[in-house]
PDB file of N, CA and C in Angstrom:
ATOM      1  N   GLY A   9      12.873  -0.742 -28.665  1.00  0.00           N
ATOM      2  CA  GLY A   9      12.066  -0.473 -29.798  1.00  0.00           C
ATOM      3  C   GLY A   9      12.267  -1.466 -30.927  1.00  0.00           C
ATOM      4  N   TRP A  10      12.994  -2.538 -30.699  1.00  0.00           N
ATOM      5  CA  TRP A  10      13.278  -3.513 -31.760  1.00  0.00           C
ATOM      6  C   TRP A  10      12.380  -4.736 -31.581  1.00  0.00           C
ATOM      7  N   TYR A  11      11.104  -4.491 -31.353  1.00  0.00           N
ATOM      8  CA  TYR A  11      10.178  -5.578 -31.063  1.00  0.00           C
ATOM      9  C   TYR A  11      10.034  -6.538 -32.240  1.00  0.00           C
ATOM     10  N   THR A  12      10.033  -6.001 -33.449  1.00  0.00           N
ATOM     11  CA  THR A  12       9.881  -6.855 -34.628  1.00  0.00           C
ATOM     12  C   THR A  12      11.075  -7.792 -34.766  1.00  0.00           C
ATOM     13  N   LEU A  13      12.279  -7.259 -34.587  1.00  0.00           N
ATOM     14  CA  LEU A  13      13.478  -8.096 -34.680  1.00  0.00           C
ATOM     15  C   LEU A  13      13.470  -9.160 -33.591  1.00  0.00           C
ATOM     16  N   ALA A  14      13.081  -8.781 -32.377  1.00  0.00           N
ATOM     17  CA  ALA A  14      13.013  -9.751 -31.280  1.00  0.00           C
ATOM     18  C   ALA A  14      11.989 -10.837 -31.586  1.00  0.00           C
ATOM     19  N   PHE A  15      10.852 -10.440 -32.135  1.00  0.00           N
ATOM     20  CA  PHE A  15       9.821 -11.424 -32.473  1.00  0.00           C
ATOM     21  C   PHE A  15      10.298 -12.374 -33.568  1.00  0.00           C
ATOM     22  N   VAL A  16      10.945 -11.833 -34.596  1.00  0.00           N
ATOM     23  CA  VAL A  16      11.463 -12.676 -35.687  1.00  0.00           C
ATOM     24  C   VAL A  16      12.508 -13.642 -35.145  1.00  0.00           C
ATOM     25  N   HIS A  17      13.374 -13.159 -34.249  1.00  0.00           N
ATOM     26  CA  HIS A  17      14.395 -14.024 -33.653  1.00  0.00           C
ATOM     27  C   HIS A  17      13.735 -15.145 -32.852  1.00  0.00           C
ATOM     28  N   LEU A  18      12.739 -14.798 -32.029  1.00  0.00           N
ATOM     29  CA  LEU A  18      12.047 -15.806 -31.234  1.00  0.00           C
ATOM     30  C   LEU A  18      11.328 -16.821 -32.115  1.00  0.00           C
ATOM     31  N   ALA A  19      10.658 -16.334 -33.154  1.00  0.00           N
ATOM     32  CA  ALA A  19       9.938 -17.243 -34.056  1.00  0.00           C
ATOM     33  C   ALA A  19      10.916 -18.157 -34.797  1.00  0.00           C
ATOM     34  N   GLY A  20      12.036 -17.609 -35.244  1.00  0.00           N
ATOM     35  CA  GLY A  20      13.042 -18.433 -35.919  1.00  0.00           C
ATOM     36  C   GLY A  20      13.622 -19.480 -34.994  1.00  0.00           C
ATOM     37  N   HIS A  21      13.901 -19.085 -33.766  1.00  0.00           N
ATOM     38  CA  HIS A  21      14.437 -20.034 -32.786  1.00  0.00           C
ATOM     39  C   HIS A  21      13.425 -21.134 -32.496  1.00  0.00           C
ATOM     40  N   ALA A  22      12.162 -20.755 -32.342  1.00  0.00           N
ATOM     41  CA  ALA A  22      11.113 -21.745 -32.078  1.00  0.00           C
ATOM     42  C   ALA A  22      10.982 -22.725 -33.245  1.00  0.00           C
ATOM     43  N   CYS A  23      11.032 -22.226 -34.469  1.00  0.00           N
ATOM     44  CA  CYS A  23      10.936 -23.108 -35.639  1.00  0.00           C
ATOM     45  C   CYS A  23      12.127 -24.050 -35.719  1.00  0.00           C
ATOM     46  N   PHE A  24      13.315 -23.534 -35.429  1.00  0.00           N
ATOM     47  CA  PHE A  24      14.515 -24.376 -35.468  1.00  0.00           C
ATOM     48  C   PHE A  24      14.429 -25.477 -34.416  1.00  0.00           C
ATOM     49  N   ARG A  25      14.023 -25.126 -33.189  1.00  0.00           N
ATOM     50  CA  ARG A  25      13.902 -26.134 -32.134  1.00  0.00           C
ATOM     51  C   ARG A  25      12.810 -27.146 -32.462  1.00  0.00           C
ATOM     52  N   LEU A  26      11.724 -26.702 -33.063  1.00  0.00           N
ATOM     53  CA  LEU A  26      10.664 -27.616 -33.466  1.00  0.00           C
ATOM     54  C   LEU A  26      11.181 -28.598 -34.514  1.00  0.00           C
ATOM     55  N   LEU A  27      11.959 -28.093 -35.463  1.00  0.00           N
ATOM     56  CA  LEU A  27      12.547 -28.975 -36.475  1.00  0.00           C
ATOM     57  C   LEU A  27      13.458 -30.011 -35.834  1.00  0.00           C
ATOM     58  N   GLN A  28      14.275 -29.590 -34.864  1.00  0.00           N
ATOM     59  CA  GLN A  28      15.132 -30.539 -34.166  1.00  0.00           C
ATOM     60  C   GLN A  28      14.307 -31.581 -33.422  1.00  0.00           C
ATOM     61  N   PHE A  29      13.267 -31.132 -32.753  1.00  0.00           N
ATOM     62  CA  PHE A  29      12.421 -32.042 -31.982  1.00  0.00           C
ATOM     63  C   PHE A  29      11.731 -33.054 -32.889  1.00  0.00           C
ATOM     64  N   LEU A  30      11.221 -32.592 -34.015  1.00  0.00           N
ATOM     65  CA  LEU A  30      10.499 -33.492 -34.913  1.00  0.00           C
ATOM     66  C   LEU A  30      11.415 -34.420 -35.699  1.00  0.00           C
ATOM     67  N   SER A  31      12.665 -34.020 -35.933  1.00  0.00           N
ATOM     68  CA  SER A  31      13.566 -34.868 -36.715  1.00  0.00           C
ATOM     69  C   SER A  31      14.390 -35.816 -35.853  1.00  0.00           C
ATOM     70  N   ALA A  32      14.323 -35.694 -34.521  1.00  0.00           N
ATOM     71  CA  ALA A  32      15.119 -36.550 -33.638  1.00  0.00           C
ATOM     72  C   ALA A  32      14.837 -38.042 -33.847  1.00  0.00           C
ATOM     73  N   PRO A  33      13.586 -38.486 -33.967  1.00  0.00           N
ATOM     74  CA  PRO A  33      13.366 -39.920 -34.191  1.00  0.00           C
ATOM     75  C   PRO A  33      14.007 -40.418 -35.488  1.00  0.00           C
ATOM     76  N   ASN A  34      13.980 -39.617 -36.547  1.00  0.00           N
ATOM     77  CA  ASN A  34      14.604 -40.036 -37.801  1.00  0.00           C
ATOM     78  C   ASN A  34      16.112 -40.172 -37.639  1.00  0.00           C
ATOM     79  N   VAL A  35      16.717 -39.246 -36.913  1.00  0.00           N
ATOM     80  CA  VAL A  35      18.161 -39.309 -36.692  1.00  0.00           C
ATOM     81  C   VAL A  35      18.516 -40.563 -35.900  1.00  0.00           C
ATOM     82  N   LEU A  36      17.738 -40.844 -34.859  1.00  0.00           N
ATOM     83  CA  LEU A  36      17.999 -42.049 -34.064  1.00  0.00           C
ATOM     84  C   LEU A  36      17.790 -43.315 -34.888  1.00  0.00           C
ATOM     85  N   HIS A  37      16.760 -43.326 -35.741  1.00  0.00           N
ATOM     86  CA  HIS A  37      16.521 -44.477 -36.602  1.00  0.00           C
ATOM     87  C   HIS A  37      17.703 -44.698 -37.546  1.00  0.00           C
ATOM     88  N   ASP A  38      18.196 -43.618 -38.143  1.00  0.00           N
ATOM     89  CA  ASP A  38      19.353 -43.734 -39.036  1.00  0.00           C
ATOM     90  C   ASP A  38      20.588 -44.206 -38.283  1.00  0.00           C
ATOM     91  N   LEU A  39      20.788 -43.707 -37.060  1.00  0.00           N
ATOM     92  CA  LEU A  39      21.933 -44.119 -36.253  1.00  0.00           C
ATOM     93  C   LEU A  39      21.873 -45.608 -35.953  1.00  0.00           C
ATOM     94  N   HIS A  40      20.693 -46.100 -35.586  1.00  0.00           N
ATOM     95  CA  HIS A  40      20.559 -47.536 -35.302  1.00  0.00           C
ATOM     96  C   HIS A  40      20.768 -48.367 -36.563  1.00  0.00           C
ATOM     97  N   GLY A  41      20.332 -47.847 -37.702  1.00  0.00           N
ATOM     98  CA  GLY A  41      20.573 -48.558 -38.965  1.00  0.00           C
ATOM     99  C   GLY A  41      22.058 -48.643 -39.278  1.00  0.00           C
ATOM    100  N   ILE A  42      22.791 -47.584 -39.046  1.00  0.00           N
ATOM    101  CA  ILE A  42      24.238 -47.602 -39.277  1.00  0.00           C
ATOM    102  C   ILE A  42      24.918 -48.570 -38.311  1.00  0.00           C
ATOM    103  N   GLU A  43      24.494 -48.546 -37.035  1.00  0.00           N
ATOM    104  CA  GLU A  43      25.082 -49.458 -36.056  1.00  0.00           C
ATOM    105  C   GLU A  43      24.800 -50.915 -36.428  1.00  0.00           C
ATOM    106  N   ASP A  44      23.588 -51.191 -36.906  1.00  0.00           N
ATOM    107  CA  ASP A  44      23.263 -52.559 -37.326  1.00  0.00           C
ATOM    108  C   ASP A  44      24.112 -52.981 -38.516  1.00  0.00           C
ATOM    109  N   ALA A  45      24.343 -52.062 -39.457  1.00  0.00           N
ATOM    110  CA  ALA A  45      25.160 -52.385 -40.622  1.00  0.00           C
ATOM    111  C   ALA A  45      26.614 -52.652 -40.232  1.00  0.00           C
ATOM    112  N   LEU A  46      27.075 -51.986 -39.187  1.00  0.00           N
ATOM    113  CA  LEU A  46      28.453 -52.191 -38.720  1.00  0.00           C
ATOM    114  C   LEU A  46      28.585 -53.416 -37.832  1.00  0.00           C
ATOM    115  N   GLY A  47      27.467 -53.999 -37.417  1.00  0.00           N
ATOM    116  CA  GLY A  47      27.516 -55.176 -36.564  1.00  0.00           C
ATOM    117  C   GLY A  47      27.541 -54.830 -35.085  1.00  0.00           C
ATOM    118  N   GLY A  48      27.132 -53.672 -34.732  1.00  0.00           N
ATOM    119  CA  GLY A  48      27.094 -53.267 -33.324  1.00  0.00           C
ATOM    120  C   GLY A  48      27.610 -51.856 -33.156  1.00  0.00           C
ATOM    121  N   ARG A  49      27.597 -51.437 -31.935  1.00  0.00           N
ATOM    122  CA  ARG A  49      28.043 -50.076 -31.626  1.00  0.00           C
ATOM    123  C   ARG A  49      29.577 -50.019 -31.696  1.00  0.00           C
ATOM    124  N   PRO A  50      30.112 -49.067 -32.472  1.00  0.00           N
ATOM    125  CA  PRO A  50      31.575 -48.986 -32.567  1.00  0.00           C
ATOM    126  C   PRO A  50      32.182 -48.484 -31.261  1.00  0.00           C
ATOM    127  N   GLU A  51      33.374 -48.979 -30.963  1.00  0.00           N
ATOM    128  CA  GLU A  51      34.080 -48.543 -29.763  1.00  0.00           C
ATOM    129  C   GLU A  51      34.584 -47.120 -29.956  1.00  0.00           C
ATOM    130  N   ARG A  52      34.575 -46.377 -28.896  1.00  0.00           N
ATOM    131  CA  ARG A  52      35.067 -45.008 -28.950  1.00  0.00           C
ATOM    132  C   ARG A  52      36.567 -45.034 -28.705  1.00  0.00           C
ATOM    133  N   ALA A  53      37.310 -44.892 -29.775  1.00  0.00           N
ATOM    134  CA  ALA A  53      38.765 -44.919 -29.671  1.00  0.00           C
ATOM    135  C   ALA A  53      39.255 -43.663 -28.974  1.00  0.00           C
ATOM    136  N   GLY A  54      40.133 -43.832 -28.024  1.00  0.00           N
ATOM    137  CA  GLY A  54      40.756 -42.694 -27.366  1.00  0.00           C
ATOM    138  C   GLY A  54      39.872 -41.983 -26.367  1.00  0.00           C
ATOM    139  N   ARG A  55      38.863 -42.680 -25.812  1.00  0.00           N
ATOM    140  CA  ARG A  55      37.970 -41.985 -24.894  1.00  0.00           C
ATOM    141  C   ARG A  55      38.652 -41.628 -23.582  1.00  0.00           C
ATOM    142  N   ASP A  56      39.718 -42.331 -23.254  1.00  0.00           N
ATOM    143  CA  ASP A  56      40.439 -41.995 -22.038  1.00  0.00           C
ATOM    144  C   ASP A  56      41.684 -41.159 -22.331  1.00  0.00           C
ATOM    145  N   LEU A  57      41.746 -40.611 -23.537  1.00  0.00           N
ATOM    146  CA  LEU A  57      42.898 -39.795 -23.926  1.00  0.00           C
ATOM    147  C   LEU A  57      43.010 -38.560 -23.040  1.00  0.00           C
ATOM    148  N   LEU A  58      41.893 -37.928 -22.737  1.00  0.00           N
ATOM    149  CA  LEU A  58      41.917 -36.735 -21.897  1.00  0.00           C
ATOM    150  C   LEU A  58      42.333 -37.082 -20.472  1.00  0.00           C
ATOM    151  N   ALA A  59      41.958 -38.262 -20.005  1.00  0.00           N
ATOM    152  CA  ALA A  59      42.329 -38.667 -18.648  1.00  0.00           C
ATOM    153  C   ALA A  59      43.843 -38.835 -18.526  1.00  0.00           C
ATOM    154  N   ARG A  60      44.506 -39.197 -19.629  1.00  0.00           N
ATOM    155  CA  ARG A  60      45.962 -39.378 -19.596  1.00  0.00           C
ATOM    156  C   ARG A  60      46.726 -38.102 -19.900  1.00  0.00           C
ATOM    157  N   ALA A  61      46.004 -37.016 -20.248  1.00  0.00           N
ATOM    158  CA  ALA A  61      46.659 -35.749 -20.576  1.00  0.00           C
ATOM    159  C   ALA A  61      47.182 -35.088 -19.299  1.00  0.00           C
ATOM    160  N   PRO A  62      48.230 -34.273 -19.416  1.00  0.00           N
ATOM    161  CA  PRO A  62      48.743 -33.573 -18.240  1.00  0.00           C
ATOM    162  C   PRO A  62      47.687 -32.650 -17.631  1.00  0.00           C
ATOM    163  N   ALA A  63      47.817 -32.411 -16.344  1.00  0.00           N
ATOM    164  CA  ALA A  63      46.824 -31.600 -15.627  1.00  0.00           C
ATOM    165  C   ALA A  63      46.736 -30.187 -16.200  1.00  0.00           C
ATOM    166  N   ALA A  64      47.856 -29.609 -16.608  1.00  0.00           N
ATOM    167  CA  ALA A  64      47.837 -28.240 -17.157  1.00  0.00           C
ATOM    168  C   ALA A  64      47.031 -28.190 -18.453  1.00  0.00           C
ATOM    169  N   LEU A  65      47.172 -29.202 -19.296  1.00  0.00           N
ATOM    170  CA  LEU A  65      46.411 -29.260 -20.544  1.00  0.00           C
ATOM    171  C   LEU A  65      44.926 -29.437 -20.256  1.00  0.00           C
ATOM    172  N   ARG A  66      44.600 -30.313 -19.309  1.00  0.00           N
ATOM    173  CA  ARG A  66      43.187 -30.507 -18.943  1.00  0.00           C
ATOM    174  C   ARG A  66      42.592 -29.222 -18.411  1.00  0.00           C
ATOM    175  N   HIS A  67      43.357 -28.497 -17.599  1.00  0.00           N
ATOM    176  CA  HIS A  67      42.886 -27.230 -17.047  1.00  0.00           C
ATOM    177  C   HIS A  67      42.661 -26.201 -18.163  1.00  0.00           C
ATOM    178  N   ALA A  68      43.607 -26.108 -19.102  1.00  0.00           N
ATOM    179  CA  ALA A  68      43.474 -25.161 -20.213  1.00  0.00           C
ATOM    180  C   ALA A  68      42.270 -25.516 -21.081  1.00  0.00           C
ATOM    181  N   LEU A  69      42.065 -26.793 -21.367  1.00  0.00           N
ATOM    182  CA  LEU A  69      40.905 -27.209 -22.159  1.00  0.00           C
ATOM    183  C   LEU A  69      39.605 -26.930 -21.412  1.00  0.00           C
ATOM    184  N   PHE A  70      39.604 -27.142 -20.105  1.00  0.00           N
ATOM    185  CA  PHE A  70      38.416 -26.850 -19.305  1.00  0.00           C
ATOM    186  C   PHE A  70      38.052 -25.376 -19.408  1.00  0.00           C
ATOM    187  N   LEU A  71      39.050 -24.503 -19.270  1.00  0.00           N
ATOM    188  CA  LEU A  71      38.779 -23.067 -19.366  1.00  0.00           C
ATOM    189  C   LEU A  71      38.300 -22.683 -20.767  1.00  0.00           C
ATOM    190  N   LEU A  72      38.909 -23.275 -21.794  1.00  0.00           N
ATOM    191  CA  LEU A  72      38.501 -22.984 -23.167  1.00  0.00           C
ATOM    192  C   LEU A  72      37.043 -23.383 -23.395  1.00  0.00           C
ATOM    193  N   PHE A  73      36.674 -24.582 -22.946  1.00  0.00           N
ATOM    194  CA  PHE A  73      35.309 -25.042 -23.137  1.00  0.00           C
ATOM    195  C   PHE A  73      34.337 -24.290 -22.245  1.00  0.00           C
ATOM    196  N   LEU A  74      34.778 -23.912 -21.040  1.00  0.00           N
ATOM    197  CA  LEU A  74      33.929 -23.157 -20.138  1.00  0.00           C
ATOM    198  C   LEU A  74      33.583 -21.805 -20.729  1.00  0.00           C
ATOM    199  N   GLU A  75      34.524 -21.196 -21.397  1.00  0.00           N
ATOM    200  CA  GLU A  75      34.304 -19.892 -22.024  1.00  0.00           C
ATOM    201  C   GLU A  75      33.798 -20.025 -23.458  1.00  0.00           C
ATOM    202  N   ARG A  76      33.387 -21.233 -23.864  1.00  0.00           N
ATOM    203  CA  ARG A  76      32.898 -21.519 -25.223  1.00  0.00           C
ATOM    204  C   ARG A  76      33.892 -21.055 -26.273  1.00  0.00           C
ATOM    205  N   GLY A  77      35.158 -21.290 -26.010  1.00  0.00           N
ATOM    206  CA  GLY A  77      36.189 -20.936 -26.986  1.00  0.00           C
ATOM    207  C   GLY A  77      36.354 -19.438 -27.138  1.00  0.00           C
ATOM    208  N   PHE A  78      35.932 -18.683 -26.134  1.00  0.00           N
ATOM    209  CA  PHE A  78      36.025 -17.222 -26.143  1.00  0.00           C
ATOM    210  C   PHE A  78      35.282 -16.632 -27.344  1.00  0.00           C
ATOM    211  N   LEU A  79      34.208 -17.290 -27.747  1.00  0.00           N
ATOM    212  CA  LEU A  79      33.431 -16.826 -28.885  1.00  0.00           C
ATOM    213  C   LEU A  79      32.672 -15.539 -28.601  1.00  0.00           C
ATOM    214  N   ASP A  80      32.339 -15.287 -27.327  1.00  0.00           N
ATOM    215  CA  ASP A  80      31.598 -14.067 -27.005  1.00  0.00           C
ATOM    216  C   ASP A  80      32.373 -12.828 -27.421  1.00  0.00           C
ATOM    217  N   ASP A  81      33.668 -12.803 -27.117  1.00  0.00           N
ATOM    218  CA  ASP A  81      34.490 -11.651 -27.503  1.00  0.00           C
ATOM    219  C   ASP A  81      34.581 -11.523 -29.018  1.00  0.00           C
ATOM    220  N   LEU A  82      34.736 -12.653 -29.689  1.00  0.00           N
ATOM    221  CA  LEU A  82      34.827 -12.629 -31.147  1.00  0.00           C
ATOM    222  C   LEU A  82      33.524 -12.125 -31.769  1.00  0.00           C
ATOM    223  N   VAL A  83      32.398 -12.610 -31.262  1.00  0.00           N
ATOM    224  CA  VAL A  83      31.106 -12.170 -31.785  1.00  0.00           C
ATOM    225  C   VAL A  83      30.905 -10.682 -31.519  1.00  0.00           C
ATOM    226  N   ASP A  84      31.314 -10.227 -30.325  1.00  0.00           N
ATOM    227  CA  ASP A  84      31.193  -8.794 -30.020  1.00  0.00           C
ATOM    228  C   ASP A  84      31.989  -7.957 -31.011  1.00  0.00           C
ATOM    229  N   ARG A  85      33.237  -8.360 -31.265  1.00  0.00           N
ATOM    230  CA  ARG A  85      34.101  -7.559 -32.139  1.00  0.00           C
ATOM    231  C   ARG A  85      33.722  -7.666 -33.604  1.00  0.00           C
ATOM    232  N   MET A  86      33.341  -8.848 -34.052  1.00  0.00           N
ATOM    233  CA  MET A  86      33.132  -9.070 -35.481  1.00  0.00           C
ATOM    234  C   MET A  86      31.690  -8.798 -35.930  1.00  0.00           C
ATOM    235  N   ILE A  87      30.715  -8.929 -35.043  1.00  0.00           N
ATOM    236  CA  ILE A  87      29.323  -8.789 -35.456  1.00  0.00           C
ATOM    237  C   ILE A  87      28.619  -7.650 -34.727  1.00  0.00           C
ATOM    238  N   ALA A  88      28.663  -7.676 -33.405  1.00  0.00           N
ATOM    239  CA  ALA A  88      27.870  -6.698 -32.639  1.00  0.00           C
ATOM    240  C   ALA A  88      28.371  -5.274 -32.823  1.00  0.00           C
ATOM    241  N   GLU A  89      29.672  -5.051 -32.677  1.00  0.00           N
ATOM    242  CA  GLU A  89      30.190  -3.684 -32.783  1.00  0.00           C
ATOM    243  C   GLU A  89      29.968  -3.068 -34.166  1.00  0.00           C
ATOM    244  N   PRO A  90      30.256  -3.770 -35.265  1.00  0.00           N
ATOM    245  CA  PRO A  90      29.947  -3.171 -36.575  1.00  0.00           C
ATOM    246  C   PRO A  90      28.451  -2.899 -36.762  1.00  0.00           C
ATOM    247  N   PHE A  91      27.620  -3.776 -36.240  1.00  0.00           N
ATOM    248  CA  PHE A  91      26.177  -3.578 -36.347  1.00  0.00           C
ATOM    249  C   PHE A  91      25.741  -2.347 -35.567  1.00  0.00           C
ATOM    250  N   VAL A  92      26.279  -2.168 -34.357  1.00  0.00           N
ATOM    251  CA  VAL A  92      25.937  -0.997 -33.548  1.00  0.00           C
ATOM    252  C   VAL A  92      26.441   0.275 -34.214  1.00  0.00           C
ATOM    253  N   ARG A  93      27.654   0.234 -34.772  1.00  0.00           N
ATOM    254  CA  ARG A  93      28.174   1.406 -35.482  1.00  0.00           C
ATOM    255  C   ARG A  93      27.287   1.753 -36.669  1.00  0.00           C
ATOM    256  N   ALA A  94      26.859   0.757 -37.416  1.00  0.00           N
ATOM    257  CA  ALA A  94      25.983   1.000 -38.565  1.00  0.00           C
ATOM    258  C   ALA A  94      24.641   1.565 -38.105  1.00  0.00           C
ATOM    259  N   ALA A  95      24.109   1.045 -37.001  1.00  0.00           N
ATOM    260  CA  ALA A  95      22.835   1.549 -36.485  1.00  0.00           C
ATOM    261  C   ALA A  95      22.967   3.001 -36.040  1.00  0.00           C
ATOM    262  N   ARG A  96      24.072   3.347 -35.391  1.00  0.00           N
ATOM    263  CA  ARG A  96      24.286   4.741 -34.974  1.00  0.00           C
ATOM    264  C   ARG A  96      24.417   5.652 -36.195  1.00  0.00           C
ATOM    265  N   TRP A  97      25.144   5.165 -37.209  1.00  0.00           N
ATOM    266  CA  TRP A  97      25.303   5.971 -38.419  1.00  0.00           C
ATOM    267  C   TRP A  97      23.955   6.197 -39.095  1.00  0.00           C
ATOM    268  N   LEU A  98      23.142   5.139 -39.168  1.00  0.00           N
ATOM    269  CA  LEU A  98      21.823   5.268 -39.779  1.00  0.00           C
ATOM    270  C   LEU A  98      20.915   6.180 -38.966  1.00  0.00           C
ATOM    271  N   THR A  99      21.053   6.164 -37.649  1.00  0.00           N
ATOM    272  CA  THR A  99      20.269   7.068 -36.805  1.00  0.00           C
ATOM    273  C   THR A  99      20.646   8.512 -37.087  1.00  0.00           C
ATOM    274  N   ARG A 100      21.952   8.777 -37.179  1.00  0.00           N
ATOM    275  CA  ARG A 100      22.399  10.134 -37.489  1.00  0.00           C
ATOM    276  C   ARG A 100      21.939  10.553 -38.882  1.00  0.00           C
ATOM    277  N   LEU A 101      22.025   9.628 -39.846  1.00  0.00           N
ATOM    278  CA  LEU A 101      21.584   9.926 -41.203  1.00  0.00           C
ATOM    279  C   LEU A 101      20.085  10.226 -41.230  1.00  0.00           C
ATOM    280  N   ASP A 102      19.312   9.430 -40.510  1.00  0.00           N
ATOM    281  CA  ASP A 102      17.877   9.657 -40.455  1.00  0.00           C
ATOM    282  C   ASP A 102      17.558  11.020 -39.836  1.00  0.00           C
ATOM    283  N   ALA A 103      18.249  11.337 -38.752  1.00  0.00           N
ATOM    284  CA  ALA A 103      18.023  12.640 -38.110  1.00  0.00           C
ATOM    285  C   ALA A 103      18.425  13.777 -39.049  1.00  0.00           C
ATOM    286  N   TRP A 104      19.509  13.599 -39.784  1.00  0.00           N
ATOM    287  CA  TRP A 104      19.963  14.638 -40.717  1.00  0.00           C
ATOM    288  C   TRP A 104      18.964  14.808 -41.869  1.00  0.00           C
ATOM    289  N   LEU A 105      18.479  13.678 -42.399  1.00  0.00           N
ATOM    290  CA  LEU A 105      17.522  13.737 -43.498  1.00  0.00           C
ATOM    291  C   LEU A 105      16.193  14.347 -43.064  1.00  0.00           C
ATOM    292  N   CYS A 106      15.809  14.103 -41.818  1.00  0.00           N
ATOM    293  CA  CYS A 106      14.567  14.679 -41.312  1.00  0.00           C
ATOM    294  C   CYS A 106      14.734  16.145 -40.939  1.00  0.00           C
ATOM    295  N   GLY A 107      15.981  16.590 -40.925  1.00  0.00           N
ATOM    296  CA  GLY A 107      16.254  17.999 -40.625  1.00  0.00           C
ATOM    297  C   GLY A 107      16.516  18.225 -39.155  1.00  0.00           C
ATOM    298  N   GLY A 108      17.551  18.962 -38.874  1.00  0.00           N
ATOM    299  CA  GLY A 108      17.825  19.321 -37.500  1.00  0.00           C
ATOM    300  C   GLY A 108      18.971  18.578 -36.862  1.00  0.00           C
ATOM    301  N   GLY A 109      19.486  17.549 -37.470  1.00  0.00           N
ATOM    302  CA  GLY A 109      20.630  16.832 -36.907  1.00  0.00           C
ATOM    303  C   GLY A 109      20.237  15.914 -35.768  1.00  0.00           C
ATOM    304  N   ALA A 110      21.243  15.358 -35.109  1.00  0.00           N
ATOM    305  CA  ALA A 110      21.021  14.382 -34.042  1.00  0.00           C
ATOM    306  C   ALA A 110      20.397  15.023 -32.820  1.00  0.00           C
ATOM    307  N   GLU A 111      20.648  16.301 -32.570  1.00  0.00           N
ATOM    308  CA  GLU A 111      20.085  16.949 -31.387  1.00  0.00           C
ATOM    309  C   GLU A 111      18.570  17.030 -31.487  1.00  0.00           C
ATOM    310  N   ALA A 112      18.048  17.263 -32.693  1.00  0.00           N
ATOM    311  CA  ALA A 112      16.607  17.373 -32.874  1.00  0.00           C
ATOM    312  C   ALA A 112      15.933  16.029 -32.634  1.00  0.00           C
ATOM    313  N   ALA A 113      16.624  14.940 -32.924  1.00  0.00           N
ATOM    314  CA  ALA A 113      16.047  13.619 -32.730  1.00  0.00           C
ATOM    315  C   ALA A 113      16.207  13.139 -31.288  1.00  0.00           C
ATOM    316  N   GLY A 114      16.929  13.909 -30.474  1.00  0.00           N
ATOM    317  CA  GLY A 114      17.095  13.536 -29.086  1.00  0.00           C
ATOM    318  C   GLY A 114      18.205  12.532 -28.856  1.00  0.00           C
ATOM    319  N   HIS A 115      19.112  12.358 -29.810  1.00  0.00           N
ATOM    320  CA  HIS A 115      20.212  11.412 -29.696  1.00  0.00           C
ATOM    321  C   HIS A 115      21.508  12.163 -29.454  1.00  0.00           C
ATOM    322  N   ARG A 116      22.310  11.624 -28.568  1.00  0.00           N
ATOM    323  CA  ARG A 116      23.630  12.198 -28.328  1.00  0.00           C
ATOM    324  C   ARG A 116      24.654  11.092 -28.411  1.00  0.00           C
ATOM    325  N   GLU A 117      25.759  11.376 -29.022  1.00  0.00           N
ATOM    326  CA  GLU A 117      26.849  10.402 -29.135  1.00  0.00           C
ATOM    327  C   GLU A 117      27.615  10.356 -27.826  1.00  0.00           C
ATOM    328  N   ARG A 118      28.050   9.165 -27.496  1.00  0.00           N
ATOM    329  CA  ARG A 118      28.848   9.003 -26.272  1.00  0.00           C
ATOM    330  C   ARG A 118      30.292   8.929 -26.618  1.00  0.00           C
TER     331      ARG A 118
END
């Protein structure tokens, strides 16, 4: 039943991606201007640093990056769960204000 929120999210995402798509040539132009001012493309210092790292460290970094830094759990705990709790509280409040409690609205707490 959250069609409006889903639509707003989709529209916002589409606008953000459109902005990225349209600004990409400007970013590349600025990058080439900086490279020209520096006299060429700068060398990437330490690009083989990971290759020289111990296998255990490489494995740990691989898992960290594979799990996106375990951000899913953090987002669940810090954003999703409080939002769901607030939504449940507001549902109960709405049912109470409309009279009859949560049972009248057809909602049951788990």
